[in-house]
Coordinates of C-alpha atoms and ligand atoms in Angstrom, one line a residue:
M20 CA -39.2 -146.5 -0.4
L21 CA -41.0 -144.5 -3.3
T22 CA -39.8 -145.5 -6.9
R23 CA -38.6 -142.7 -9.0
A24 CA -42.0 -142.7 -11.1
L25 CA -44.0 -142.9 -7.9
R26 CA -42.1 -139.9 -6.6
R27 CA -42.8 -138.0 -9.6
S28 CA -46.4 -138.7 -9.7
A29 CA -46.7 -137.7 -6.0
L30 CA -45.0 -134.6 -6.9
T31 CA -47.1 -134.0 -9.8
A32 CA -50.3 -134.4 -7.6
A33 CA -48.8 -132.0 -5.1
A34 CA -48.2 -129.5 -8.0
A35 CA -51.8 -129.7 -9.2
K36 CA -53.2 -129.0 -5.7
R37 CA -50.9 -126.1 -5.6
F38 CA -51.8 -124.9 -8.8
K39 CA -55.5 -124.5 -7.7
S40 CA -54.4 -122.1 -5.0
V41 CA -52.9 -119.7 -7.6
L42 CA -52.6 -116.2 -6.1
T43 CA -52.7 -112.6 -7.2
L44 CA -50.3 -109.8 -6.6
S45 CA -51.5 -107.1 -3.9
S46 CA -51.1 -104.2 -6.6
T47 CA -51.7 -103.3 -9.9
V48 CA -50.2 -100.7 -12.4
S49 CA -52.9 -98.2 -11.3
S50 CA -53.7 -99.3 -7.8
Y51 CA -50.8 -99.7 -5.3
P52 CA -50.1 -98.3 -1.7
K53 CA -49.2 -94.8 -1.3
S54 CA -48.9 -94.8 2.3
H55 CA -48.1 -97.3 5.3
T56 CA -50.4 -100.1 6.1
E57 CA -52.3 -99.6 9.2
A58 CA -51.3 -101.7 12.1
G59 CA -53.1 -104.9 12.5
A60 CA -54.2 -105.1 8.9
E61 CA -54.1 -108.8 7.5
P62 CA -50.5 -109.5 6.1
Y63 CA -50.3 -110.4 2.5
L64 CA -48.9 -113.9 1.6
T65 CA -46.1 -113.5 -0.9
P66 CA -46.6 -116.1 -3.6
S67 CA -43.9 -118.2 -5.4
F68 CA -43.7 -118.0 -9.2
V69 CA -43.4 -121.3 -11.1
N70 CA -44.4 -121.8 -14.8
N71 CA -45.8 -118.2 -15.0
K72 CA -48.1 -118.8 -12.3
L73 CA -48.3 -117.1 -8.8
I74 CA -48.7 -119.9 -6.4
K75 CA -49.5 -120.0 -2.7
S76 CA -46.9 -122.2 -1.0
D77 CA -47.8 -125.2 1.2
S78 CA -45.1 -124.2 3.6
T79 CA -45.6 -124.5 7.3
E80 CA -42.9 -121.9 7.9
W81 CA -43.7 -118.4 7.1
F82 CA -41.3 -115.4 7.8
D83 CA -42.8 -112.0 8.7
I84 CA -41.9 -109.1 6.7
H85 CA -42.1 -105.6 8.6
D86 CA -42.3 -102.2 7.5
P87 CA -39.0 -100.6 8.6
A88 CA -40.9 -97.5 9.4
T89 CA -43.4 -98.8 11.8
N90 CA -42.4 -102.5 12.5
S91 CA -45.7 -103.6 11.7
V92 CA -46.1 -107.0 9.8
V93 CA -47.3 -106.0 6.2
S94 CA -46.6 -109.4 4.6
K95 CA -45.3 -113.0 4.8
V96 CA -43.0 -115.1 2.9
P97 CA -42.6 -118.7 2.9
Q98 CA -39.6 -120.9 3.2
S99 CA -40.4 -122.9 0.1
T100 CA -40.8 -126.5 0.6
P101 CA -38.4 -129.1 -0.6
E102 CA -41.3 -129.9 -3.2
E103 CA -41.7 -126.6 -4.5
L104 CA -37.9 -125.8 -4.9
E105 CA -37.8 -129.1 -7.0
E106 CA -40.8 -127.9 -8.9
A107 CA -39.3 -124.6 -9.7
I108 CA -35.8 -126.1 -10.7
A109 CA -37.6 -128.8 -12.7
A110 CA -39.7 -126.1 -14.5
A111 CA -36.4 -123.9 -15.3
E112 CA -34.7 -127.2 -16.6
A113 CA -37.7 -128.1 -18.9
A114 CA -37.9 -124.6 -20.3
F115 CA -34.2 -124.4 -21.3
P116 CA -34.3 -126.2 -24.6
I117 CA -37.5 -124.5 -25.7
W118 CA -36.2 -121.1 -24.7
K119 CA -33.0 -121.7 -26.0
E120 CA -34.4 -122.3 -29.5
Y121 CA -36.3 -119.0 -29.6
S122 CA -34.4 -116.8 -32.1
I123 CA -32.3 -113.9 -30.7
I124 CA -34.7 -111.6 -32.7
K125 CA -37.7 -113.0 -30.8
R126 CA -35.8 -113.0 -27.3
Q127 CA -34.8 -109.4 -28.0
G128 CA -38.6 -108.3 -28.8
I129 CA -39.5 -109.8 -25.6
A130 CA -36.8 -107.8 -23.8
F131 CA -38.1 -104.6 -25.6
K132 CA -41.5 -105.3 -24.3
F133 CA -40.2 -106.1 -20.9
V134 CA -38.5 -102.7 -20.6
Q135 CA -41.7 -101.0 -21.6
L136 CA -43.6 -102.8 -18.8
L137 CA -40.9 -102.2 -16.2
R138 CA -41.3 -98.5 -17.0
E139 CA -45.1 -98.5 -16.7
N140 CA -44.9 -100.3 -13.3
M141 CA -42.1 -98.2 -11.9
D142 CA -44.2 -96.4 -9.5
R143 CA -45.9 -99.6 -8.5
I144 CA -42.7 -101.4 -7.8
A145 CA -41.0 -98.3 -6.0
S146 CA -44.2 -98.5 -3.7
V147 CA -43.7 -102.2 -2.5
I148 CA -40.1 -101.3 -2.1
V149 CA -41.1 -98.4 0.4
L150 CA -43.3 -100.5 2.3
E151 CA -40.8 -103.4 2.8
Q152 CA -37.4 -101.9 2.4
G153 CA -38.1 -98.5 3.7
K154 CA -36.2 -96.2 1.4
T155 CA -37.9 -92.9 0.1
F156 CA -40.3 -93.2 -2.7
V157 CA -38.0 -91.4 -5.2
D158 CA -34.9 -93.4 -4.1
A159 CA -37.2 -96.5 -4.9
Q160 CA -37.8 -95.2 -8.2
G161 CA -34.0 -94.9 -8.7
D162 CA -33.6 -98.5 -7.6
V163 CA -36.2 -99.6 -10.4
L164 CA -34.4 -97.3 -12.9
R165 CA -31.0 -98.8 -12.5
G166 CA -32.3 -102.2 -13.1
L167 CA -34.4 -101.1 -16.0
Q168 CA -31.2 -99.7 -17.6
V169 CA -29.9 -103.1 -17.5
A170 CA -32.8 -104.5 -19.2
E171 CA -32.5 -101.8 -22.0
A172 CA -28.8 -102.6 -22.3
A173 CA -29.9 -106.1 -22.6
C174 CA -31.9 -105.3 -25.8
N175 CA -28.8 -104.9 -27.5
I176 CA -28.0 -108.7 -27.3
T177 CA -28.2 -109.0 -31.3
N178 CA -24.8 -107.1 -31.3
D179 CA -23.3 -108.5 -27.9
L180 CA -23.9 -112.0 -28.9
K181 CA -22.5 -111.6 -32.2
G182 CA -20.0 -114.5 -32.9
E183 CA -16.8 -114.5 -34.9
T184 CA -15.9 -116.2 -38.3
L185 CA -12.8 -116.5 -40.0
E186 CA -11.8 -118.5 -43.2
V187 CA -9.0 -120.6 -41.8
A188 CA -8.1 -122.4 -44.8
T189 CA -9.4 -122.8 -48.5
D190 CA -13.1 -123.7 -48.4
M191 CA -12.8 -124.0 -44.6
E192 CA -14.2 -121.7 -41.9
T193 CA -14.2 -121.6 -38.2
K194 CA -17.1 -119.7 -36.4
M195 CA -17.2 -119.2 -32.7
I196 CA -20.5 -118.6 -31.1
R197 CA -21.6 -118.3 -27.4
E198 CA -24.3 -120.7 -26.1
P199 CA -26.4 -120.2 -23.0
L200 CA -25.3 -122.2 -19.9
G201 CA -29.0 -123.7 -18.6
V202 CA -30.6 -123.0 -15.3
I203 CA -29.0 -120.0 -13.5
G204 CA -29.7 -119.6 -9.6
S205 CA -29.7 -116.0 -8.3
I206 CA -29.7 -115.2 -4.6
C207 CA -30.3 -111.5 -3.9
P208 CA -29.9 -109.0 -0.9
F209 CA -32.5 -106.7 0.9
N210 CA -31.1 -103.3 0.0
F211 CA -31.9 -103.1 -3.9
P212 CA -35.1 -105.3 -4.1
A213 CA -35.7 -104.4 -7.7
M214 CA -32.2 -103.5 -9.1
V215 CA -30.1 -106.4 -8.0
P216 CA -32.8 -109.1 -9.5
L217 CA -32.5 -107.0 -12.5
W218 CA -28.6 -106.9 -12.6
S219 CA -28.6 -110.5 -14.0
L220 CA -32.3 -111.3 -14.8
P221 CA -32.5 -109.6 -18.3
L222 CA -29.1 -110.9 -19.6
V223 CA -30.1 -114.3 -18.2
L224 CA -33.4 -114.2 -20.3
V225 CA -31.7 -112.9 -23.6
T226 CA -28.9 -115.1 -23.8
G227 CA -31.3 -118.1 -23.7
N228 CA -30.8 -119.3 -20.2
T229 CA -33.6 -120.0 -17.7
A230 CA -33.7 -118.8 -14.1
V231 CA -34.7 -119.6 -10.5
V232 CA -34.3 -116.6 -8.4
K233 CA -34.4 -116.2 -4.6
P234 CA -35.2 -112.7 -3.4
S235 CA -34.1 -111.5 -0.1
E236 CA -36.6 -113.1 2.4
R237 CA -37.0 -109.3 3.7
V238 CA -38.1 -107.7 0.6
P239 CA -39.8 -110.3 -1.9
G240 CA -42.4 -107.8 -3.2
A241 CA -40.5 -106.1 -6.2
A242 CA -39.2 -109.4 -7.6
M243 CA -42.9 -110.8 -7.6
I244 CA -44.2 -107.8 -9.7
I245 CA -40.9 -108.2 -12.2
A246 CA -41.8 -111.9 -12.6
E247 CA -45.5 -111.1 -13.5
L248 CA -44.0 -108.4 -16.1
V249 CA -41.5 -111.0 -17.6
A250 CA -44.6 -113.4 -18.1
E251 CA -46.6 -110.4 -19.5
A252 CA -43.6 -109.5 -22.0
G253 CA -44.0 -113.0 -23.6
V254 CA -41.5 -115.4 -21.8
P255 CA -42.8 -118.9 -21.9
P256 CA -43.6 -120.8 -18.8
G257 CA -40.7 -122.1 -16.7
V258 CA -38.1 -119.6 -18.1
L259 CA -38.3 -117.5 -14.8
N260 CA -39.3 -119.0 -11.5
I261 CA -39.2 -117.4 -8.0
V262 CA -38.5 -119.3 -4.6
H263 CA -38.3 -117.9 -1.3
G264 CA -36.7 -118.7 2.0
K265 CA -33.3 -118.7 3.8
H266 CA -30.4 -121.2 4.0
A267 CA -32.4 -124.1 2.9
T268 CA -33.2 -122.7 -0.5
V269 CA -29.9 -121.4 -1.0
N270 CA -28.3 -124.7 -0.2
K271 CA -30.9 -126.3 -2.8
L272 CA -29.6 -123.8 -5.5
I273 CA -25.9 -124.4 -4.7
E274 CA -26.1 -128.2 -4.7
D275 CA -28.6 -129.1 -7.3
P276 CA -26.6 -130.1 -10.4
R277 CA -29.3 -128.8 -12.8
I278 CA -28.0 -125.4 -11.9
K279 CA -25.2 -124.5 -13.8
A280 CA -24.1 -120.9 -12.3
L281 CA -24.9 -118.8 -9.3
T282 CA -25.1 -115.0 -9.1
F283 CA -25.0 -113.7 -5.7
V284 CA -25.0 -110.2 -4.2
G285 CA -25.0 -110.0 -0.4
G286 CA -22.7 -109.8 2.6
D287 CA -19.3 -111.4 3.2
K288 CA -20.6 -114.6 5.0
A289 CA -23.0 -115.7 2.7
G290 CA -21.1 -114.7 -0.2
K291 CA -18.1 -116.7 0.7
Y292 CA -19.9 -119.6 1.6
I293 CA -21.8 -119.6 -1.7
Y294 CA -18.9 -118.9 -3.7
E295 CA -16.8 -121.6 -2.0
K296 CA -19.2 -124.3 -2.1
G297 CA -20.7 -123.4 -5.6
T298 CA -17.2 -123.6 -7.4
S299 CA -16.2 -126.7 -5.3
L300 CA -19.2 -128.4 -7.3
G301 CA -17.9 -127.0 -10.6
K302 CA -20.6 -123.9 -11.1
R303 CA -19.6 -120.6 -12.3
V304 CA -20.2 -118.1 -9.6
Q305 CA -20.2 -114.6 -9.6
A306 CA -20.5 -112.9 -5.9
N307 CA -20.7 -109.3 -5.0
L308 CA -20.0 -108.9 -1.3
G309 CA -19.6 -106.1 1.3
A310 CA -17.9 -102.7 1.0
K311 CA -16.3 -99.7 2.7
N312 CA -16.2 -96.9 0.3
H313 CA -13.9 -93.9 0.8
L314 CA -14.3 -90.3 -0.4
V315 CA -11.0 -88.4 -0.6
V316 CA -11.1 -84.5 -0.7
L317 CA -8.1 -82.5 -2.0
P318 CA -7.7 -78.8 -0.9
D319 CA -8.2 -77.7 -4.4
A320 CA -11.8 -79.4 -4.6
N321 CA -14.9 -77.2 -5.2
K322 CA -16.0 -77.2 -1.5
E323 CA -19.8 -76.9 -2.1
Q324 CA -19.8 -79.5 -4.7
F325 CA -17.9 -81.8 -2.4
V326 CA -20.1 -81.1 0.7
N327 CA -23.3 -81.9 -1.4
A328 CA -22.0 -85.1 -2.8
V329 CA -20.6 -86.6 0.3
N330 CA -23.8 -85.9 2.2
G331 CA -25.9 -87.4 -0.6
A332 CA -23.6 -90.4 -0.8
A333 CA -23.1 -91.2 2.8
F334 CA -26.8 -90.9 4.0
G335 CA -28.9 -91.6 0.9
A336 CA -31.0 -94.7 1.2
A337 CA -29.9 -94.6 5.0
G338 CA -26.3 -95.6 3.9
Q339 CA -27.8 -98.9 2.9
R340 CA -26.1 -98.9 -0.3
C341 CA -23.1 -101.2 -1.2
M342 CA -21.7 -98.0 -3.0
A343 CA -22.5 -95.6 -0.1
I344 CA -19.7 -93.4 0.9
S345 CA -18.9 -94.6 4.5
V346 CA -15.2 -93.2 4.9
L347 CA -14.4 -89.5 4.3
V348 CA -10.7 -88.9 4.1
T349 CA -9.8 -85.3 4.4
V350 CA -6.5 -84.3 3.0
G351 CA -4.6 -81.5 4.9
K352 CA -6.7 -78.4 5.5
T353 CA -10.0 -80.0 4.1
K354 CA -10.6 -81.3 7.7
E355 CA -11.9 -77.7 8.4
W356 CA -14.8 -78.5 5.8
L357 CA -16.3 -81.1 8.1
A358 CA -18.0 -78.5 9.9
D359 CA -20.0 -77.7 6.7
V360 CA -20.6 -81.4 6.0
A361 CA -22.0 -81.8 9.6
R362 CA -24.0 -78.6 9.2
D363 CA -25.8 -79.8 6.1
A364 CA -26.1 -83.4 7.2
K365 CA -28.2 -82.2 10.0
L366 CA -30.7 -80.6 7.6
L367 CA -31.5 -84.0 6.1
N368 CA -34.9 -85.0 6.8
V369 CA -35.4 -88.5 8.3
G370 CA -38.7 -90.1 8.1
S371 CA -41.3 -92.2 6.1
G372 CA -40.3 -93.3 2.7
F373 CA -43.8 -92.1 1.5
D374 CA -43.4 -88.5 2.8
P375 CA -41.9 -86.5 0.0
K376 CA -40.1 -84.4 2.4
S377 CA -37.9 -87.3 3.7
D378 CA -34.1 -87.5 2.3
L379 CA -33.7 -90.9 4.0
G380 CA -35.9 -93.5 5.6
P381 CA -35.4 -96.1 8.5
L382 CA -33.0 -99.0 8.6
I383 CA -34.2 -102.6 7.5
N384 CA -34.8 -103.9 10.9
P385 CA -34.2 -103.5 14.6
G386 CA -31.2 -105.6 14.4
S387 CA -29.4 -103.4 11.8
L388 CA -30.1 -100.5 14.2
E389 CA -28.7 -102.2 17.2
K390 CA -25.5 -103.2 15.3
A391 CA -24.9 -99.7 14.4
H392 CA -25.2 -98.6 17.9
D393 CA -23.0 -101.2 19.0
I394 CA -20.2 -100.1 16.5
L395 CA -20.5 -96.5 17.4
D396 CA -20.4 -97.2 21.2
E397 CA -17.4 -99.3 20.9
S398 CA -15.7 -97.0 18.5
V399 CA -16.0 -94.3 20.9
K400 CA -14.5 -96.6 23.7
Q401 CA -11.6 -97.2 21.3
G402 CA -11.0 -93.3 21.1
A403 CA -13.2 -92.1 18.3
K404 CA -15.5 -88.9 18.8
I405 CA -19.0 -88.4 17.6
L406 CA -19.2 -85.1 15.6
L407 CA -23.0 -85.5 14.7
D408 CA -25.3 -87.9 16.8
G409 CA -28.0 -89.4 15.0
R410 CA -28.9 -92.0 17.7
G411 CA -32.4 -92.0 19.3
Y412 CA -34.0 -90.0 16.5
K413 CA -37.6 -90.4 16.3
P414 CA -39.7 -88.8 13.5
A415 CA -42.3 -86.0 14.8
D416 CA -45.3 -88.1 13.8
P417 CA -46.0 -90.8 16.6
K418 CA -47.1 -93.5 13.9
F419 CA -43.4 -93.8 13.2
A420 CA -42.3 -94.1 16.9
K421 CA -41.2 -97.9 16.6
G422 CA -39.4 -97.3 13.4
N423 CA -35.6 -98.4 12.8
F424 CA -34.5 -94.7 12.6
L425 CA -30.9 -93.3 12.6
A426 CA -30.4 -89.9 11.6
P427 CA -27.2 -88.9 10.0
T428 CA -24.1 -89.7 12.0
I429 CA -20.5 -88.6 11.8
I430 CA -17.8 -90.2 13.7
T431 CA -14.2 -88.8 13.7
N432 CA -10.8 -89.9 15.2
V433 CA -11.1 -93.2 13.4
G434 CA -8.8 -95.3 11.3
P435 CA -7.6 -98.7 11.1
G436 CA -8.1 -100.7 14.2
I437 CA -11.3 -98.9 15.1
R438 CA -14.7 -100.7 14.6
A439 CA -16.2 -98.0 12.8
Y440 CA -13.4 -98.0 10.1
D441 CA -12.8 -101.7 10.1
E442 CA -16.4 -103.1 9.7
E443 CA -19.2 -102.2 7.2
I444 CA -21.8 -100.6 9.4
F445 CA -24.4 -100.2 6.5
A446 CA -26.3 -97.3 8.2
P447 CA -26.1 -93.4 7.9
V448 CA -22.8 -93.3 9.5
L449 CA -19.8 -91.5 7.9
A450 CA -16.4 -92.4 9.5
V451 CA -13.9 -89.6 9.2
V452 CA -10.0 -90.0 8.7
N453 CA -7.5 -87.0 8.3
V454 CA -4.3 -87.3 6.3
E455 CA -1.7 -84.9 5.1
T456 CA -1.1 -86.4 1.6
I457 CA -2.6 -87.9 -1.3
D458 CA -0.2 -90.7 -1.0
E459 CA -1.2 -91.3 2.6
A460 CA -5.0 -91.5 1.3
I461 CA -4.0 -94.0 -1.4
E462 CA -1.9 -96.1 1.1
L463 CA -5.0 -96.3 3.5
I464 CA -7.3 -97.1 0.9
N465 CA -5.3 -99.9 -0.8
K466 CA -4.9 -101.4 2.7
N467 CA -8.5 -101.8 3.3
K468 CA -9.9 -105.2 2.7
Y469 CA -12.7 -104.1 0.3
G470 CA -12.4 -102.6 -3.4
N471 CA -16.1 -101.7 -4.3
G472 CA -15.8 -98.1 -5.0
V473 CA -13.8 -94.9 -4.3
S474 CA -14.0 -91.3 -5.3
I475 CA -11.7 -88.2 -5.3
F476 CA -12.7 -84.7 -5.3
T477 CA -10.3 -82.4 -6.9
S478 CA -10.0 -79.6 -9.4
S479 CA -6.7 -81.1 -10.6
G480 CA -6.6 -83.3 -13.5
S481 CA -3.2 -84.5 -12.8
S482 CA -3.9 -85.3 -8.8
A483 CA -7.0 -87.1 -10.3
Q484 CA -4.8 -89.1 -12.7
Y485 CA -2.2 -89.7 -10.0
F486 CA -4.8 -91.0 -8.0
T487 CA -6.8 -93.2 -10.5
K488 CA -3.5 -94.8 -11.7
R489 CA -2.5 -95.9 -8.1
I490 CA -5.6 -97.0 -6.4
D491 CA -6.6 -100.5 -6.2
V492 CA -10.4 -100.3 -6.2
G493 CA -12.7 -101.6 -8.9
Q494 CA -14.8 -98.6 -9.6
V495 CA -13.2 -95.0 -9.3
G496 CA -15.0 -91.7 -9.3
V497 CA -13.6 -88.4 -10.0
N498 CA -15.9 -85.5 -8.6
V499 CA -18.4 -88.5 -8.7
P500 CA -19.3 -89.8 -5.5
I501 CA -21.0 -92.9 -6.4
P502 CA -19.2 -94.0 -9.6
V503 CA -21.5 -97.2 -10.6
P504 CA -20.9 -97.2 -14.4
L505 CA -24.2 -97.5 -16.7
P506 CA -24.8 -101.0 -17.9
M507 CA -23.0 -100.9 -21.0
F508 CA -20.0 -101.3 -18.8
S509 CA -19.7 -103.8 -16.0
F510 CA -20.3 -103.4 -11.9
T511 CA -16.6 -103.8 -11.6
G512 CA -16.2 -104.0 -7.7
S513 CA -12.8 -106.0 -6.6
R514 CA -10.8 -107.4 -4.1
G515 CA -12.8 -108.1 -0.8
S516 CA -15.8 -106.9 -2.4
F517 CA -16.1 -109.3 -5.3
L518 CA -15.4 -113.2 -5.7
G519 CA -15.2 -114.8 -9.2
D520 CA -13.7 -113.7 -12.5
L521 CA -16.6 -112.0 -14.5
N522 CA -18.6 -109.1 -13.2
F523 CA -22.2 -108.5 -13.3
Y524 CA -23.6 -107.2 -16.7
G525 CA -22.0 -105.5 -19.5
K526 CA -19.5 -107.5 -21.6
A527 CA -18.5 -109.6 -18.6
G528 CA -22.0 -110.3 -17.8
V529 CA -22.7 -112.1 -21.0
T530 CA -19.5 -113.8 -21.2
F531 CA -20.5 -115.1 -17.5
L532 CA -23.7 -116.3 -18.7
T533 CA -22.6 -118.1 -22.0
K534 CA -19.9 -120.8 -23.2
P535 CA -18.1 -120.6 -26.2
K536 CA -18.4 -123.3 -29.0
T537 CA -16.3 -123.3 -32.3
I538 CA -17.7 -125.0 -35.5
T539 CA -15.2 -125.6 -38.1
S540 CA -16.6 -126.4 -41.5
S541 CA -15.4 -127.5 -44.9
W542 CA -17.3 -127.1 -47.9
K543 CA -15.0 -128.0 -50.8
S544 CA -15.6 -126.4 -54.3
N545 CA -16.1 -128.7 -57.5
T546 CA -12.4 -128.8 -58.5
I547 CA -11.2 -131.1 -55.8
D548 CA -7.4 -132.0 -55.6
N549 CA -7.3 -135.8 -56.1
Q550 CA -4.7 -136.0 -53.3
I551 CA -7.1 -134.8 -50.8
L552 CA -9.5 -137.8 -51.3
K553 CA -6.8 -140.1 -49.7
P554 CA -7.1 -140.8 -46.1
S555 CA -4.7 -138.6 -44.0
T556 CA -3.5 -140.1 -40.9
S557 CA -1.3 -137.3 -39.8
M558 CA -1.8 -133.8 -38.4
P559 CA -1.5 -131.0 -41.2
V560 CA 2.0 -130.0 -41.5
Q561 CA 1.4 -127.3 -44.3
Q562 CA -0.5 -124.0 -43.3
Ligands
LIG20 P1 -27.0 -111.1 3.2 O1 -25.7 -111.7 2.8 O2 -27.5 -111.2 4.6 O3 -28.3 -111.8 2.3 C1 -28.1 -112.0 1.2 C2 -28.8 -113.2 0.5 O4 -28.2 -114.4 1.0 C3 -30.3 -113.2 1.0 O5 -31.0 -113.9 0.0 C4 -30.0 -114.3 2.2 O6 -31.3 -115.1 2.3 C5 -28.8 -115.0 1.7 N1 -28.2 -115.5 2.9 C6 -27.8 -114.8 4.2 N2 -27.2 -115.6 4.9 C7 -27.0 -116.8 4.4 C8 -26.3 -117.8 4.6 N3 -25.4 -117.8 6.0 N4 -26.2 -118.7 4.0 C9 -26.7 -118.9 2.8 N5 -27.5 -117.9 2.2 C10 -27.6 -116.7 3.1 O7 -26.9 -109.5 2.7 P2 -28.2 -108.5 3.0 O8 -28.1 -108.1 4.5 O9 -29.4 -108.8 2.5 O10 -27.6 -107.3 2.1 C11 -26.6 -106.3 2.4 C12 -25.3 -106.7 2.1 O11 -25.1 -107.0 0.8 C13 -24.2 -105.7 2.5 O12 -23.0 -106.4 3.0 C14 -23.8 -105.0 1.2 O13 -22.8 -104.4 1.0 C15 -24.0 -106.2 0.2 N6 -24.3 -105.6 -1.0 C16 -23.3 -105.6 -2.0 C17 -23.4 -105.2 -3.2 C18 -22.2 -105.1 -4.2 O14 -22.7 -105.0 -5.5 N7 -21.0 -105.4 -3.8 C19 -24.6 -104.6 -3.6 C20 -25.7 -104.7 -2.8 C21 -25.6 -105.4 -1.4

């Protein structure tokens, strides 16, 4: 058996070898893909990022990354080896005391630079998102922008991290400061390759923590560019590290005692597992899970505004947004407006994310397409009706014949007990429920297990107020279909859509990533009362 020292030197030798195989990214700020890779092109090998270096993994296990519009393999991502995971966590642990000692002004300056670099590299990041994830280029720019806004808000850390001070007795004051936790592990989903890593990373950095991030193994490209920009902004080596893979990587992040907190965004199964295991090991965990978001339309709503909003929110990003509207609740006569919704949904262009005419792209993989088909088929057997059928859609260009396309689909006659209502489909499928009153709509939504987002369309302030007070969902929109607040607030999904106590970003995000410390100091003035020079063995009795 290797001794600890021997093991360490074996590791260092392995690391030295790997550092020789440093890689570069496949794009630069001025040169990045603007169309789909030709089939048969050599797949790009996604590097890991440790100590500010892009490193080629020694892994023997590599996963293919497919372009969802063509299903050609565009790149490969490794299952990081146990040694590489160890190296990344050790780098983050070693960098923590150094980074923590950077003054807040210095960390803020780096954050400003990072924001500028993100802005300059927005199109480059959007391009890799289109290739790996499939969404349209303009929507991919939005993916970067929403993350960039978190980074902008993080620049306010000099205000957000201000402590509290109070003179609690004569010549005695208590101050409360918040200190970083240490190494933070982040596990990300496929649907927002830039935004979700950026939901936590900027705050992790400005609060003085260090990070080990695992992007989704389906879309690692955006996170790699972000890592390069973090280093360029001036963050010292080891502060941000990126590892790859599936369960083995996640398990290491959960189990390693050097990781103090976990941020997770993804589906219910992984989220519950990570939350339960992480908290049982004493870690802080914030976990955003699945969703089923309802849009309620009242008869006094502006019809045109509603029709545009529901189509954009249900079918944009091919429905692969955690805040996509997946259920429309028509109240009373607004069920007649469904024909208008279907008419406009049919006009949406489905195709390549690089085609500026496309309104939505493909689903992430054939499995997601098959799942959507299964749910639709079974819901029909359960009594649902398909009003608009997007199944079997193929873009005109034969280059995309093998893509995972599903055109906008509307399914009616659904409700609790029907799969299309009960399950998150994560596809451009809108399930429609008709009710007669606002109270019925509220009851339906409050009984749903999820609580990520909800929206009401109405021209009545009092109806809106009645609804917002009674609805039990974390993010509520009034005439706003996707009510995600800007990052000076937090992402406040609730009930089955969130596990933890402190949400991502905003004040809650800063609290999650820091721990309080109080320091009580006594500096006596020169006129010292003789009495207090005697030792006191009892608790003070006078205030
Ligand atoms: P996913 O749960 O399959 O994967 C998320 C991450 O967890 C990935 O990095 C993956 O490698 C890892 N993972 C997956 N299964 C695991 C397991 N059994 N054990 C350990 N790790 C595991 O999610 P996804 O398909 O990438 O993303 C889509 C889901 O994310 C949807 O359910 C969507 O609603 C949800 N999502 C939620 C929010 C939110 O804010 N509530 C935001 C974005 C996405």
